[in-house]
Structure formats: C-alpha cells, structure tokens
Amino acid sequence: MRIGISCYPTHGGSGVVATELGLRLAERGHSVAFVSYSAPLRLNELPPRVCFHEVAIEEYPLLKQFPYTLALASKLAEVARSHRLRVLHVHYAIPFAAAAILARQIAPDLDLKVVTTLHGTDITLVGSNDSFRPVTAFCIERSDAVTAVSYALRAETDRVFGTTRPIEVIPNFVDPAHYRDARPAVWPAGGRPDATAGKRLPVIVHISNYRPVKRVTDVVRVFARVAAELPARLVLVGDGPDLSQAIDLARELGVLDRVRLIGVVDDVAPYLRGADLLLLPSRNESFGLVALEALAAGIPVIASRVGGLPEVVQHGVSGYLFPPGDVEGMARQAAAVLRDRPLAGRLGRAGAERVARRFPPERIIPRFEELYRRVLGLPAGAEPEVDDGDAHAESFDHERRARA
Ligand code: GMT
C-alpha cells in the first residue's frame, strides 16, 4: 500500500510512534511518504520505500501566524497525487486530520482515505478547549477510520465529544530488543559510576517534555523524600517549560547536587537501562509511551493512576500506581523498590515480559495494515501490496537518493 504519514516531528511519543510505524510499514513492503515541516527525529536516514516531503513555513506580513494547516493540506494533496497515495494516516486530530480531510477534498479523484490516530492531548487538552471543540469533533466524524492509543482515551473521546462512530483501540508499540540490548548510559560526573565507596547508587529517572500536565515538581518532591533515606540520584531527561521550576525546587529542598540534567536526547533507552526506576506522576497520560519504554528496558515504573497508564503498568506486578499528587505514597513505594533489589528485579522482569508479549511491533503493525485494508475495501488478510520494483517505488527511491 502507499501511505502518507503526518505527525509532530519533534520529540514526543506521538512523533516517535508515527515514525516507527512508517519505517516498519516500509520494511514490510509498503511505501511511506512522511509530510511535515521538518523530518521526524527518528527519521535520520531514508530507507528504501520511504520519502519525506517538507511543508515550507514562510513569514507572511499580513498574517500574525503562518496558516500551517492550510499549507499542510496543500502539501498532502500534492504528495498524494505525485506518489499515488491511498491512505493518509495522521497523528492527532488537530491540525493533521483537519489538513488531511481538506486534502481529500482538494483531490477527490484520488479517493484518499483518512486514518486518524488520537494520542491524547488533542482530546484531553486541546480538543476539549471550546475554540477547538467543533473542528476536533468534525475531524473525528469525517475520518475514514479513527484509532485511539488506549481504552481510556477512547472512553474520554466518547465522553467529551459524544462520539458514536467506532474508534478502534490500537496501542502504541516498542521494539523490546532495542531497550533490552541498549548499553546503560554513562552518567555525567557525580552520578553513576555505580560504585561510591563500594556502593551502588540507586537512580530514579524522569523523562518528559516538562509541561504542566507532567507535574514535574512532584518528581522532585518524591525524589527529595527518597533522598532523605537513600543515597539516590535523580536523572532528568528532556526539556520543556517547567524544567526550571523543577530545578528551583530541587535547590530549595537541598537536593540539587543529586540531580543530573541530561537534556533532550534522540534515544532514551540508555538512560532507562542505566536507571532503577521511572517516575511518571502526570496529571493525565492517555498512554504513557515512556512507561512502556521503561518496562521494555526492565525497570519498574511508579506513576499516576490516570488515563491509559493502568493499561501499560500493572499495579503490584510491573510497578505501582497512585492518585496524581500522592507524593507521600509514591516516595514510600519508590524507596521500598530501591531498597529491595529482588523486588525491583521481579517487577522489571514482569514488565519486560508483558511488553514483549503485548506491545511488540509484530503484533501492532498488522492491526494498522488490516485497518488500511478495511478503509480501502480490500479483503481482510490480503497480502500487503508490495511496491518493490514498480515505478512508484522507484520514485520514492529517487527522492531518497536526491536527499542523500
Ligand atoms: O505528553 C505529551 O505532552 C506529548 C504527547 C505526544 O504528542 O506524544 O503525548 C501523548 O501521546 C503519547 C503517544 O501516544 C502518549 O504516550 C502520551 O501519554 C500522550 N500525552 C498525554 O496524554 C498527556
């Protein structure tokens, strides 16, 4: 099949999942065109059958802000025509589904199908904002198929928008081998190396975009309580608006010298492999991809019992879930896990085993293929159209060479 994918290209679970999905589809013989204002971060090189088209963003003196959605719609229609795309799979209702639906109307002869994956903040934060509500509802209703990354997100979508159309739950996925085999990160001076006077220092890691929804000050509060009992370290990976608040609080609580700032990284696996515990005390999380990544890396997760997190982390089996804001509970449990290595080992193994069983690409990608077949009216289980060798595949490869 020939599939167009559009997503946020910057760091964030939705972009990571969309990119990995496109790359895996291409490995399975499909042709994939990514369309965005910059190449998604994991798209470091363009393998066979993958191309990338950039939506140019220009300054418009007349307009306060560049109308990206319109430019994206034009580009999607153009790329769909030049690559004879059959499906536009967009990640987030706003602005991607809106642009894809417009592209479908711009090029009606192509009979494009729009598949929209809801990742969360489009529903829980953006979509339910009154100014976006009608357009989000429209996008959900007019897509040819809609998926949600968790049952919780589907229920929330139905609740917020009163949706009646089917929404299929297709969870995010990770490649277990990538996390299992990653070499643990070497921490900056002062953190690990593991031995300090012969003792191994426990490491808590938090990875996010440091937006208010992540409650990063809770991360610091939990850590400060743990640090009062254990010689632990806190590793903060990523960056975002609330990071400076977290640093200020760590200073105020007297634990800043035990906090290591890593900044934004392409691959979080080494940081998860080098840690003993992931802390994710979010106010909301439709899925929590980083929790899945932590489990894949074999470390337990302490998180909020919100949104889709209970579908990822099994309380008492692969980690522990608490009401958002329960700093005491999270700290008590984090200290208990860090003290009890056999317990941490059991939790880590249980999580990694479930990720390998329930969330590997081999299990999830065929579900998207089946969905594409369904919207295209192809028979269920039909072999994917393999594009190797046809003129179309050559056009993708030509672009790849041009970019190289
Ligand atoms: O969490 C964010 O702010 C980023 C956002 C994104 O675009 O990646 O995350 C959402 O989608 C992820 C991928 O499906 C989910 O793992 C996150 O839980 C979800 N974030 C929220 O629901 C807050």
Tab-separated table of C-alpha atoms and ligand atoms in Angstrom:
chain	number	residue	atom	x	y	z
A	1	MET	CA	0.000	0.000	0.000
A	2	ARG	CA	1.058	3.603	-0.431
A	3	ILE	CA	0.653	5.531	2.763
A	4	GLY	CA	1.218	9.157	3.735
A	5	ILE	CA	2.044	9.876	7.377
A	6	SER	CA	1.878	13.242	9.088
A	7	CYS	CA	2.760	13.896	12.717
A	8	TYR	CA	4.555	16.294	15.035
A	9	PRO	CA	8.187	15.869	14.021
A	10	THR	CA	9.670	16.988	17.327
A	11	HIS	CA	10.255	14.935	20.457
A	12	GLY	CA	7.140	13.351	21.868
A	13	GLY	CA	5.609	9.927	21.870
A	14	SER	CA	3.226	10.559	19.001
A	15	GLY	CA	6.030	11.515	16.604
A	16	VAL	CA	8.142	8.572	17.726
A	17	VAL	CA	5.306	6.085	17.252
A	18	ALA	CA	4.281	7.574	13.878
A	19	THR	CA	7.855	7.428	12.610
A	20	GLU	CA	8.483	3.896	13.847
A	21	LEU	CA	5.179	2.832	12.305
A	22	GLY	CA	6.163	4.287	8.918
A	23	LEU	CA	9.586	2.667	8.999
A	24	ARG	CA	8.141	-0.733	9.941
A	25	LEU	CA	5.479	-0.474	7.229
A	26	ALA	CA	8.224	0.210	4.690
A	27	GLU	CA	10.167	-2.837	5.924
A	28	ARG	CA	7.025	-4.846	5.256
A	29	GLY	CA	6.883	-3.718	1.626
A	30	HIS	CA	4.655	-0.639	1.779
A	31	SER	CA	5.707	2.777	0.505
A	32	VAL	CA	5.562	5.588	3.015
A	33	ALA	CA	5.713	9.344	2.491
A	34	PHE	CA	6.224	11.454	5.614
A	35	VAL	CA	4.893	15.000	5.313
A	36	SER	CA	5.780	17.624	7.882
A	37	TYR	CA	7.583	20.935	8.435
A	38	SER	CA	10.750	19.055	9.337
A	39	ALA	CA	11.888	15.448	9.223
A	40	PRO	CA	10.691	13.475	12.258
A	41	LEU	CA	13.597	12.986	14.638
A	42	ARG	CA	13.860	9.233	14.288
A	43	LEU	CA	13.937	9.593	10.516
A	44	ASN	CA	17.703	10.040	10.445
A	45	GLU	CA	18.070	8.365	7.100
A	46	LEU	CA	15.589	7.352	4.467
A	47	PRO	CA	15.496	3.602	3.958
A	48	PRO	CA	14.020	2.041	0.808
A	49	ARG	CA	10.394	2.933	0.101
A	50	VAL	CA	10.457	5.907	2.483
A	51	CYS	CA	10.466	9.553	1.495
A	52	PHE	CA	9.993	12.831	3.277
A	53	HIS	CA	8.291	15.975	1.988
A	54	GLU	CA	8.742	19.251	3.762
A	55	VAL	CA	5.965	21.773	4.259
A	56	ALA	CA	7.647	25.143	3.805
A	57	ILE	CA	6.827	27.641	6.522
A	58	GLU	CA	7.208	31.237	5.453
A	59	GLU	CA	6.759	34.636	7.028
A	60	TYR	CA	3.505	36.321	5.992
A	61	PRO	CA	3.473	40.011	6.820
A	62	LEU	CA	-0.324	40.096	6.585
A	63	LEU	CA	-0.963	37.186	8.916
A	64	LYS	CA	0.046	37.094	12.545
A	65	GLN	CA	0.732	33.393	12.298
A	66	PHE	CA	1.510	31.160	9.363
A	67	PRO	CA	-1.538	29.021	8.456
A	68	TYR	CA	0.294	25.696	8.756
A	69	THR	CA	-2.839	23.588	8.461
A	70	LEU	CA	-3.573	25.018	5.021
A	71	ALA	CA	-0.007	24.598	3.817
A	72	LEU	CA	-0.027	21.018	5.117
A	73	ALA	CA	-3.333	20.299	3.337
A	74	SER	CA	-1.905	21.568	0.041
A	75	LYS	CA	1.257	19.528	0.501
A	76	LEU	CA	-0.639	16.383	1.432
A	77	ALA	CA	-2.791	16.701	-1.695
A	78	GLU	CA	0.282	17.313	-3.872
A	79	VAL	CA	2.266	14.402	-2.385
A	80	ALA	CA	-0.766	12.120	-2.550
A	81	ARG	CA	-1.028	12.838	-6.252
A	82	SER	CA	2.652	12.522	-7.082
A	83	HIS	CA	3.049	9.270	-5.111
A	84	ARG	CA	-0.423	7.916	-5.785
A	85	LEU	CA	-1.051	7.558	-2.068
A	86	ARG	CA	-4.102	5.573	-0.992
A	87	VAL	CA	-4.183	6.352	2.721
A	88	LEU	CA	-3.250	9.428	4.760
A	89	HIS	CA	-2.538	8.294	8.311
A	90	VAL	CA	-2.378	11.327	10.574
A	91	HIS	CA	-1.395	11.500	14.220
A	92	TYR	CA	-3.580	13.969	16.132
A	93	ALA	CA	-6.912	15.375	15.053
A	94	ILE	CA	-5.654	18.954	15.139
A	95	PRO	CA	-4.197	20.079	12.832
A	96	PHE	CA	-3.335	16.862	10.992
A	97	ALA	CA	-6.737	15.280	10.461
A	98	ALA	CA	-8.186	18.665	9.515
A	99	ALA	CA	-5.456	19.074	6.879
A	100	ALA	CA	-5.888	15.501	5.605
A	101	ILE	CA	-9.653	15.863	5.257
A	102	LEU	CA	-9.094	19.071	3.306
A	103	ALA	CA	-6.507	17.312	1.111
A	104	ARG	CA	-9.030	14.552	0.427
A	105	GLN	CA	-11.457	17.206	-0.801
A	106	ILE	CA	-8.811	19.037	-2.842
A	107	ALA	CA	-8.052	15.822	-4.744
A	108	PRO	CA	-11.370	13.918	-4.859
A	109	ASP	CA	-10.287	11.849	-7.870
A	110	LEU	CA	-7.621	10.126	-5.746
A	111	ASP	CA	-10.245	8.632	-3.424
A	112	LEU	CA	-7.891	9.115	-0.467
A	113	LYS	CA	-8.762	7.532	2.865
A	114	VAL	CA	-8.000	9.369	6.086
A	115	VAL	CA	-6.988	7.381	9.165
A	116	THR	CA	-6.667	9.456	12.342
A	117	THR	CA	-4.856	8.264	15.448
A	118	LEU	CA	-5.777	10.113	18.639
A	119	HIS	CA	-2.839	10.384	21.017
A	120	GLY	CA	-4.369	12.223	23.887
A	121	THR	CA	-3.674	15.863	24.272
A	122	ASP	CA	-5.834	16.580	21.222
A	123	ILE	CA	-8.771	15.276	23.228
A	124	THR	CA	-7.867	15.882	26.840
A	125	LEU	CA	-6.372	19.357	26.497
A	126	VAL	CA	-6.657	20.843	23.040
A	127	GLY	CA	-9.758	19.118	21.725
A	128	SER	CA	-11.902	19.971	24.682
A	129	ASN	CA	-10.903	23.629	24.602
A	130	ASP	CA	-14.050	25.304	23.374
A	131	SER	CA	-12.419	27.023	20.430
A	132	PHE	CA	-11.251	23.674	19.016
A	133	ARG	CA	-14.166	21.513	20.009
A	134	PRO	CA	-16.228	21.763	16.763
A	135	VAL	CA	-13.248	21.175	14.487
A	136	THR	CA	-11.994	18.225	16.553
A	137	ALA	CA	-15.464	16.656	16.557
A	138	PHE	CA	-15.678	17.214	12.783
A	139	CYS	CA	-12.283	15.551	12.218
A	140	ILE	CA	-13.253	12.540	14.297
A	141	GLU	CA	-16.552	12.095	12.489
A	142	ARG	CA	-15.198	12.649	8.968
A	143	SER	CA	-12.088	10.479	9.148
A	144	ASP	CA	-12.493	7.153	7.378
A	145	ALA	CA	-11.171	5.386	10.472
A	146	VAL	CA	-10.127	6.575	13.912
A	147	THR	CA	-7.873	4.832	16.386
A	148	ALA	CA	-7.074	5.696	19.988
A	149	VAL	CA	-3.927	4.634	21.798
A	150	SER	CA	-5.802	3.347	24.858
A	151	TYR	CA	-9.263	2.316	26.035
A	152	ALA	CA	-9.151	5.220	28.450
A	153	LEU	CA	-8.611	7.689	25.621
A	154	ARG	CA	-11.444	6.163	23.622
A	155	ALA	CA	-13.777	6.489	26.599
A	156	GLU	CA	-12.654	10.082	27.145
A	157	THR	CA	-13.220	10.889	23.462
A	158	ASP	CA	-16.733	9.472	23.637
A	159	ARG	CA	-17.379	11.401	26.839
A	160	VAL	CA	-16.041	14.745	25.604
A	161	PHE	CA	-17.420	14.619	22.078
A	162	GLY	CA	-20.358	12.244	22.389
A	163	THR	CA	-18.859	10.258	19.517
A	164	THR	CA	-20.923	7.404	18.202
A	165	ARG	CA	-18.662	6.257	15.383
A	166	PRO	CA	-16.378	3.258	16.019
A	167	ILE	CA	-12.952	4.080	17.408
A	168	GLU	CA	-10.526	1.192	17.398
A	169	VAL	CA	-8.034	0.928	20.238
A	170	ILE	CA	-4.597	0.169	18.811
A	171	PRO	CA	-1.967	0.709	21.493
A	172	ASN	CA	1.483	2.140	20.965
A	173	PHE	CA	4.341	-0.299	20.489
A	174	VAL	CA	8.062	-0.574	21.180
A	175	ASP	CA	10.760	-2.910	19.957
A	176	PRO	CA	11.693	-4.866	23.113
A	177	ALA	CA	15.130	-5.798	21.755
A	178	HIS	CA	16.124	-2.171	21.379
A	179	TYR	CA	15.528	-1.452	25.080
A	180	ARG	CA	16.801	-4.793	26.371
A	181	ASP	CA	20.060	-4.575	24.450
A	182	ALA	CA	20.806	-0.849	24.917
A	183	ARG	CA	24.030	-0.093	26.745
A	184	PRO	CA	23.313	1.720	30.011
A	185	ALA	CA	24.116	5.417	29.801
A	186	VAL	CA	27.299	6.606	31.436
A	187	TRP	CA	26.089	9.287	33.804
A	188	PRO	CA	27.725	12.686	33.947
A	189	ALA	CA	30.358	13.130	36.641
A	190	GLY	CA	28.888	12.868	40.111
A	191	GLY	CA	26.085	10.437	39.238
A	192	ARG	CA	26.929	6.877	38.476
A	193	PRO	CA	29.642	5.202	38.029
A	194	ASP	CA	27.943	2.646	40.165
A	195	ALA	CA	30.464	2.337	42.893
A	196	THR	CA	30.849	5.006	45.528
A	197	ALA	CA	32.871	3.552	48.386
A	198	GLY	CA	31.846	0.150	47.044
A	199	LYS	CA	28.151	1.014	46.994
A	200	ARG	CA	25.846	1.182	44.017
A	201	LEU	CA	23.781	4.361	43.946
A	202	PRO	CA	20.087	3.967	43.163
A	203	VAL	CA	18.974	6.045	40.182
A	204	ILE	CA	15.478	7.399	39.562
A	205	VAL	CA	14.819	8.691	36.067
A	206	HIS	CA	12.114	11.005	34.755
A	207	ILE	CA	11.701	11.643	31.031
A	208	SER	CA	9.184	14.087	29.599
A	209	ASN	CA	8.570	17.361	27.802
A	210	TYR	CA	8.228	19.163	31.174
A	211	ARG	CA	4.768	20.562	30.523
A	212	PRO	CA	2.370	21.274	33.413
A	213	VAL	CA	0.496	18.011	32.742
A	214	LYS	CA	3.649	16.079	33.775
A	215	ARG	CA	3.676	17.526	37.319
A	216	VAL	CA	7.473	17.643	37.343
A	217	THR	CA	7.599	19.361	40.722
A	218	ASP	CA	6.080	16.148	42.106
A	219	VAL	CA	9.053	14.298	40.632
A	220	VAL	CA	11.366	16.496	42.700
A	221	ARG	CA	9.218	16.224	45.845
A	222	VAL	CA	9.127	12.428	45.612
A	223	PHE	CA	12.856	12.341	44.991
A	224	ALA	CA	13.638	14.637	47.939
A	225	ARG	CA	11.775	12.239	50.266
A	226	VAL	CA	13.638	9.240	48.829
A	227	ALA	CA	16.943	11.096	49.015
A	228	ALA	CA	16.384	11.706	52.732
A	229	GLU	CA	16.547	7.936	53.221
A	230	LEU	CA	18.845	6.670	50.454
A	231	PRO	CA	21.900	7.998	48.615
A	232	ALA	CA	19.847	8.150	45.413
A	233	ARG	CA	20.312	10.195	42.245
A	234	LEU	CA	17.636	11.766	40.055
A	235	VAL	CA	18.223	11.907	36.332
A	236	LEU	CA	16.041	14.309	34.350
A	237	VAL	CA	15.959	13.620	30.624
A	238	GLY	CA	14.317	16.041	28.178
A	239	ASP	CA	13.440	19.696	28.431
A	240	GLY	CA	10.411	21.953	28.490
A	241	PRO	CA	8.732	24.905	30.172
A	242	ASP	CA	8.581	23.503	33.732
A	243	LEU	CA	12.163	22.230	33.950
A	244	SER	CA	13.435	25.443	35.524
A	245	GLN	CA	10.692	25.225	38.164
A	246	ALA	CA	11.844	21.681	38.956
A	247	ILE	CA	15.451	22.855	39.290
A	248	ASP	CA	14.449	25.722	41.595
A	249	LEU	CA	12.503	23.334	43.786
A	250	ALA	CA	15.399	20.864	43.925
A	251	ARG	CA	17.640	23.728	45.087
A	252	GLU	CA	15.080	24.792	47.677
A	253	LEU	CA	14.762	21.229	49.005
A	254	GLY	CA	18.552	20.860	49.140
A	255	VAL	CA	18.840	18.000	46.633
A	256	LEU	CA	20.063	19.796	43.529
A	257	ASP	CA	23.544	18.295	43.869
A	258	ARG	CA	21.957	14.874	43.441
A	259	VAL	CA	20.073	15.795	40.287
A	260	ARG	CA	21.582	15.240	36.836
A	261	LEU	CA	20.180	17.120	33.832
A	262	ILE	CA	20.565	15.308	30.546
A	263	GLY	CA	18.537	17.486	28.169
A	264	VAL	CA	16.845	16.280	25.014
A	265	VAL	CA	18.126	13.005	23.548
A	266	ASP	CA	17.127	11.029	20.471
A	267	ASP	CA	17.183	7.671	22.197
A	268	VAL	CA	16.066	7.276	25.796
A	269	ALA	CA	16.927	3.556	26.023
A	270	PRO	CA	20.433	4.028	27.521
A	271	TYR	CA	19.021	6.279	30.258
A	272	LEU	CA	16.314	3.790	31.131
A	273	ARG	CA	18.810	0.920	31.138
A	274	GLY	CA	21.069	2.915	33.439
A	275	ALA	CA	18.305	3.624	35.971
A	276	ASP	CA	16.475	1.605	38.618
A	277	LEU	CA	13.058	3.221	38.435
A	278	LEU	CA	10.990	5.534	36.226
A	279	LEU	CA	8.854	8.151	37.921
A	280	LEU	CA	5.848	9.487	35.952
A	281	PRO	CA	3.469	11.381	38.269
A	282	SER	CA	1.462	13.034	35.442
A	283	ARG	CA	-1.904	14.683	35.938
A	284	ASN	CA	-3.040	12.885	32.811
A	285	GLU	CA	-1.500	10.480	30.345
A	286	SER	CA	-3.509	8.903	27.565
A	287	PHE	CA	-0.945	6.127	27.233
A	288	GLY	CA	2.477	6.984	28.652
A	289	LEU	CA	4.861	5.733	25.987
A	290	VAL	CA	7.852	6.372	28.221
A	291	ALA	CA	6.381	3.991	30.805
A	292	LEU	CA	6.195	1.307	28.126
A	293	GLU	CA	9.799	2.049	27.180
A	294	ALA	CA	10.867	1.764	30.835
A	295	LEU	CA	9.152	-1.596	31.208
A	296	ALA	CA	10.803	-2.765	27.980
A	297	ALA	CA	14.145	-1.748	29.484
A	298	GLY	CA	13.342	-3.905	32.521
A	299	ILE	CA	12.847	-1.199	35.135
A	300	PRO	CA	9.743	-0.714	37.301
A	301	VAL	CA	7.518	2.336	36.938
A	302	ILE	CA	5.919	4.438	39.645
A	303	ALA	CA	3.197	6.538	38.068
A	304	SER	CA	-0.201	8.144	38.471
A	305	ARG	CA	-3.309	6.028	38.136
A	306	VAL	CA	-4.697	8.149	35.301
A	307	GLY	CA	-5.766	7.779	31.683
A	308	GLY	CA	-4.166	4.859	29.890
A	309	LEU	CA	-1.352	4.264	32.393
A	310	PRO	CA	-3.145	1.327	34.074
A	311	GLU	CA	-3.265	-0.325	30.633
A	312	VAL	CA	0.530	-0.080	30.467
A	313	VAL	CA	1.696	-0.515	34.078
A	314	GLN	CA	0.167	-3.306	36.155
A	315	HIS	CA	-0.076	-2.187	39.754
A	316	GLY	CA	1.936	-4.509	42.004
A	317	VAL	CA	3.199	-6.532	39.024
A	318	SER	CA	5.431	-4.240	36.950
A	319	GLY	CA	5.199	-1.072	39.023
A	320	TYR	CA	2.887	0.921	41.263
A	321	LEU	CA	0.122	3.430	40.544
A	322	PHE	CA	-1.043	6.217	42.857
A	323	PRO	CA	-3.560	9.031	42.627
A	324	PRO	CA	-1.967	12.086	40.988
A	325	GLY	CA	-0.387	14.273	43.656
A	326	ASP	CA	0.148	11.408	46.141
A	327	VAL	CA	3.765	12.373	46.691
A	328	GLU	CA	3.934	10.502	50.020
A	329	GLY	CA	2.686	7.246	48.547
A	330	MET	CA	4.966	7.430	45.533
A	331	ALA	CA	8.004	8.268	47.678
A	332	ARG	CA	7.329	5.441	50.152
A	333	GLN	CA	6.978	2.927	47.332
A	334	ALA	CA	9.972	4.243	45.382
A	335	ALA	CA	12.197	3.882	48.460
A	336	ALA	CA	10.848	0.372	49.077
A	337	VAL	CA	11.610	-0.701	45.491
A	338	LEU	CA	15.080	0.853	45.524
A	339	ARG	CA	15.910	-0.894	48.823
A	340	ASP	CA	14.650	-4.280	47.742
A	341	ARG	CA	16.689	-5.351	44.704
A	342	PRO	CA	14.959	-8.748	44.318
A	343	LEU	CA	11.575	-6.960	44.250
A	344	ALA	CA	12.847	-4.479	41.657
A	345	GLY	CA	14.168	-7.398	39.607
A	346	ARG	CA	10.821	-9.223	39.740
A	347	LEU	CA	8.877	-6.099	38.731
A	348	GLY	CA	11.337	-5.360	35.936
A	349	ARG	CA	11.168	-8.879	34.519
A	350	ALA	CA	7.360	-8.959	34.680
A	351	GLY	CA	7.122	-5.631	32.844
A	352	ALA	CA	9.613	-6.596	30.129
A	353	GLU	CA	7.881	-9.928	29.608
A	354	ARG	CA	4.452	-8.292	29.166
A	355	VAL	CA	5.793	-5.636	26.788
A	356	ALA	CA	7.357	-8.343	24.625
A	357	ARG	CA	4.070	-10.267	24.626
A	358	ARG	CA	1.514	-7.457	24.263
A	359	PHE	CA	3.209	-4.448	22.668
A	360	PRO	CA	5.810	-5.582	20.109
A	361	PRO	CA	5.674	-4.184	16.544
A	362	GLU	CA	4.885	-7.655	15.109
A	363	ARG	CA	1.630	-7.568	16.994
A	364	ILE	CA	0.620	-3.944	16.437
A	365	ILE	CA	1.692	-3.139	12.840
A	366	PRO	CA	-0.561	-5.829	11.277
A	367	ARG	CA	-3.507	-4.203	13.012
A	368	PHE	CA	-2.839	-0.960	11.162
A	369	GLU	CA	-2.378	-2.879	7.898
A	370	GLU	CA	-5.738	-4.529	8.481
A	371	LEU	CA	-7.317	-1.146	9.169
A	372	TYR	CA	-5.888	0.312	5.946
A	373	ARG	CA	-7.243	-2.672	4.010
A	374	ARG	CA	-10.613	-2.172	5.591
A	375	VAL	CA	-10.902	1.523	4.679
A	376	LEU	CA	-9.732	0.705	1.157
A	377	GLY	CA	-12.309	-2.047	0.843
A	378	LEU	CA	-9.646	-4.725	0.343
A	379	PRO	CA	-10.291	-8.252	1.587
A	380	ALA	CA	-9.242	-8.929	5.165
A	381	GLY	CA	-5.892	-10.625	5.487
A	382	ALA	CA	-4.961	-9.837	1.863
A	383	GLU	CA	-1.220	-9.792	1.382
A	384	PRO	CA	0.081	-6.239	1.531
A	385	GLU	CA	0.644	-4.732	-1.871
A	386	VAL	CA	4.416	-4.889	-2.225
A	387	ASP	CA	5.796	-1.920	-4.070
A	388	ASP	CA	9.240	-3.311	-4.794
A	389	GLY	CA	10.242	-2.808	-8.367
A	390	ASP	CA	7.265	-0.819	-9.603
A	391	ALA	CA	7.575	2.677	-10.975
A	392	HIS	CA	6.110	4.134	-7.847
A	393	ALA	CA	8.700	2.536	-5.551
A	394	GLU	CA	11.361	3.902	-7.860
A	395	SER	CA	10.020	7.393	-7.403
A	396	PHE	CA	10.386	7.018	-3.646
A	397	ASP	CA	13.915	5.727	-4.053
A	398	HIS	CA	14.735	8.520	-6.435
A	399	GLU	CA	13.782	11.036	-3.766
A	400	ARG	CA	15.842	9.196	-1.227
A	401	ARG	CA	18.891	9.437	-3.463
A	402	ALA	CA	18.220	13.111	-4.140
A	403	ARG	CA	18.185	13.801	-0.411
A	404	ALA	CA	21.304	11.727	0.330
B	1	GMT	O1	2.679	14.018	26.568
B	1	GMT	C1	2.766	14.905	25.762
B	1	GMT	O2	2.594	16.087	26.042
B	1	GMT	C2	3.183	14.597	24.334
B	1	GMT	C3	2.166	13.787	23.587
B	1	GMT	C4	2.742	13.434	22.229
B	1	GMT	O3	2.391	14.095	21.267
B	1	GMT	O4	3.500	12.498	22.139
B	1	GMT	O5	1.876	12.595	24.305
B	1	GMT	C5	0.640	11.961	24.096
B	1	GMT	O6	0.808	10.916	23.139
B	1	GMT	C6	1.710	9.886	23.527
B	1	GMT	C7	1.833	8.877	22.388
B	1	GMT	O7	0.647	8.224	22.135
B	1	GMT	C8	1.219	9.222	24.822
B	1	GMT	O8	2.132	8.224	25.219
B	1	GMT	C9	1.098	10.287	25.929
B	1	GMT	O9	0.529	9.680	27.073
B	1	GMT	C10	0.194	11.422	25.452
B	1	GMT	N1	0.252	12.508	26.433
B	1	GMT	C11	-0.783	12.821	27.223
B	1	GMT	O10	-1.841	12.231	27.196
B	1	GMT	C12	-0.541	13.920	28.186
